[in-house]
């Protein structure tokens, strides 16, 4: 099992997202600890990535702001590109205030095309 990569994302299929077609996320945090204990990975590091949407960085801010994303080719994703620096991610915290779609944690390498 891979636990360290330079890019991390969460991914879900379009048919798992309730409502009018937007995946709405209020908070996404990545943790190196498998129980999400301790400090999460600093949200200011790297660049936020997404399938399609706007204000991606809002999902990583611990406040009332939200990210609205749309799917590309039937999949939604949001994550971080740590720009060549490997990060260990073993747990996530996800606040999705509008329903409970199926979430899959997925890593991809620097050679992946998103």
CSV table of C-alpha atoms in Angstrom, one decimal:
chain,number,residue,atom,x,y,z
A,1,UNK,CA,0.0,0.0,0.0
A,2,UNK,CA,1.4,3.4,-1.0
A,3,UNK,CA,1.2,6.0,1.7
A,4,UNK,CA,3.6,8.7,0.3
A,5,UNK,CA,3.1,10.6,-2.9
A,6,UNK,CA,3.5,14.1,-4.3
A,7,UNK,CA,-0.2,14.4,-5.3
A,8,UNK,CA,-3.3,13.3,-3.3
A,9,UNK,CA,-6.9,13.5,-4.1
A,10,UNK,CA,-10.3,12.1,-3.1
A,11,UNK,CA,-12.5,10.8,-5.9
A,12,UNK,CA,-16.1,9.8,-6.3
A,13,UNK,CA,-18.4,8.9,-9.2
A,14,UNK,CA,-20.9,11.4,-10.5
A,15,UNK,CA,-23.8,9.1,-9.7
A,16,UNK,CA,-22.8,9.2,-6.0
A,17,UNK,CA,-23.3,12.9,-5.6
A,18,UNK,CA,-26.7,14.1,-4.6
A,19,UNK,CA,-28.5,17.2,-5.8
A,20,UNK,CA,-28.0,19.3,-8.9
A,21,UNK,CA,-24.6,17.9,-10.0
A,22,UNK,CA,-22.2,19.8,-7.8
A,23,UNK,CA,-20.1,18.1,-5.2
A,24,UNK,CA,-20.0,20.4,-2.2
A,25,UNK,CA,-17.2,20.1,0.3
A,26,UNK,CA,-16.8,22.3,3.4
A,27,UNK,CA,-13.6,20.8,4.7
A,28,UNK,CA,-10.9,18.4,3.5
A,29,UNK,CA,-7.8,17.6,5.6
A,30,UNK,CA,-5.0,15.1,5.0
A,31,UNK,CA,-3.2,13.5,7.9
A,32,UNK,CA,-0.1,11.4,8.2
A,33,UNK,CA,-1.5,9.6,11.2
A,34,UNK,CA,-3.8,6.7,10.4
A,35,UNK,CA,-6.3,7.9,13.1
A,36,UNK,CA,-6.3,11.5,12.0
A,37,UNK,CA,-4.6,12.4,15.3
A,38,UNK,CA,-2.2,15.3,15.6
A,39,UNK,CA,-1.6,18.0,13.1
A,40,UNK,CA,-3.0,17.7,9.6
A,41,UNK,CA,-0.8,18.6,6.6
A,42,UNK,CA,-0.6,22.3,6.2
A,43,UNK,CA,-3.3,23.5,3.8
A,44,UNK,CA,-1.2,26.3,2.5
A,45,UNK,CA,1.4,23.8,1.1
A,46,UNK,CA,1.1,22.9,-2.6
A,47,UNK,CA,-1.6,23.7,-5.1
A,48,UNK,CA,-5.2,22.7,-4.9
A,49,UNK,CA,-6.4,20.5,-7.8
A,50,UNK,CA,-9.9,19.5,-8.9
A,51,UNK,CA,-12.0,17.9,-11.6
A,52,UNK,CA,-13.8,21.1,-12.3
A,53,UNK,CA,-15.1,23.9,-10.2
A,54,UNK,CA,-14.0,27.1,-8.5
A,55,UNK,CA,-12.2,28.3,-5.4
A,56,UNK,CA,-10.7,24.9,-4.7
A,57,UNK,CA,-8.6,26.2,-1.8
A,58,UNK,CA,-11.8,26.9,0.1
A,59,UNK,CA,-12.2,23.2,0.8
A,60,UNK,CA,-8.9,23.2,2.7
A,61,UNK,CA,-9.8,26.1,5.0
A,62,UNK,CA,-11.3,25.3,8.4
A,63,UNK,CA,-14.2,27.8,8.3
A,64,UNK,CA,-17.7,28.0,6.8
A,65,UNK,CA,-16.5,28.4,3.2
A,66,UNK,CA,-17.3,25.7,0.7
A,67,UNK,CA,-16.0,24.3,-2.6
A,68,UNK,CA,-18.4,23.5,-5.4
A,69,UNK,CA,-17.0,21.0,-7.9
A,70,UNK,CA,-18.4,19.4,-11.0
A,71,UNK,CA,-17.4,16.2,-12.7
A,72,UNK,CA,-15.3,15.4,-15.7
A,73,UNK,CA,-16.0,12.2,-17.5
A,74,UNK,CA,-18.2,11.0,-14.7
A,75,UNK,CA,-15.8,11.6,-11.8
A,76,UNK,CA,-15.3,14.3,-9.3
A,77,UNK,CA,-12.0,14.8,-7.5
A,78,UNK,CA,-10.3,17.4,-5.3
A,79,UNK,CA,-6.9,17.3,-3.8
A,80,UNK,CA,-3.4,18.8,-3.5
A,81,UNK,CA,-0.4,18.8,-5.7
A,82,UNK,CA,2.6,19.1,-3.3
A,83,UNK,CA,4.8,20.1,-6.2
A,84,UNK,CA,7.4,17.3,-6.0
A,85,UNK,CA,7.4,17.0,-2.2
A,86,UNK,CA,6.2,13.6,-1.0
A,87,UNK,CA,3.6,13.7,1.7
A,88,UNK,CA,2.4,10.7,3.7
A,89,UNK,CA,-1.4,10.6,3.9
A,90,UNK,CA,-3.0,7.8,5.9
A,91,UNK,CA,-6.2,9.4,7.0
A,92,UNK,CA,-8.6,12.2,5.8
A,93,UNK,CA,-11.2,14.3,7.4
A,94,UNK,CA,-14.0,15.3,5.0
A,95,UNK,CA,-17.0,17.5,5.8
A,96,UNK,CA,-19.6,17.1,3.1
A,97,UNK,CA,-22.7,18.9,4.4
A,98,UNK,CA,-25.1,17.8,1.7
A,99,UNK,CA,-25.5,14.0,1.8
A,100,UNK,CA,-23.1,11.0,2.0
A,101,UNK,CA,-21.7,10.0,-1.4
A,102,UNK,CA,-19.2,7.2,-1.6
A,103,UNK,CA,-15.7,8.5,-1.3
A,104,UNK,CA,-12.5,6.9,-2.5
A,105,UNK,CA,-9.1,8.1,-1.4
A,106,UNK,CA,-6.8,8.0,-4.4
A,107,UNK,CA,-3.2,9.0,-5.0
A,108,UNK,CA,-1.6,9.7,-8.3
A,109,UNK,CA,2.1,10.2,-9.2
A,110,UNK,CA,3.7,13.3,-10.8
A,111,UNK,CA,3.5,11.6,-14.1
A,112,UNK,CA,-0.3,11.2,-14.0
A,113,UNK,CA,-2.4,13.4,-16.3
A,114,UNK,CA,-5.4,14.8,-14.6
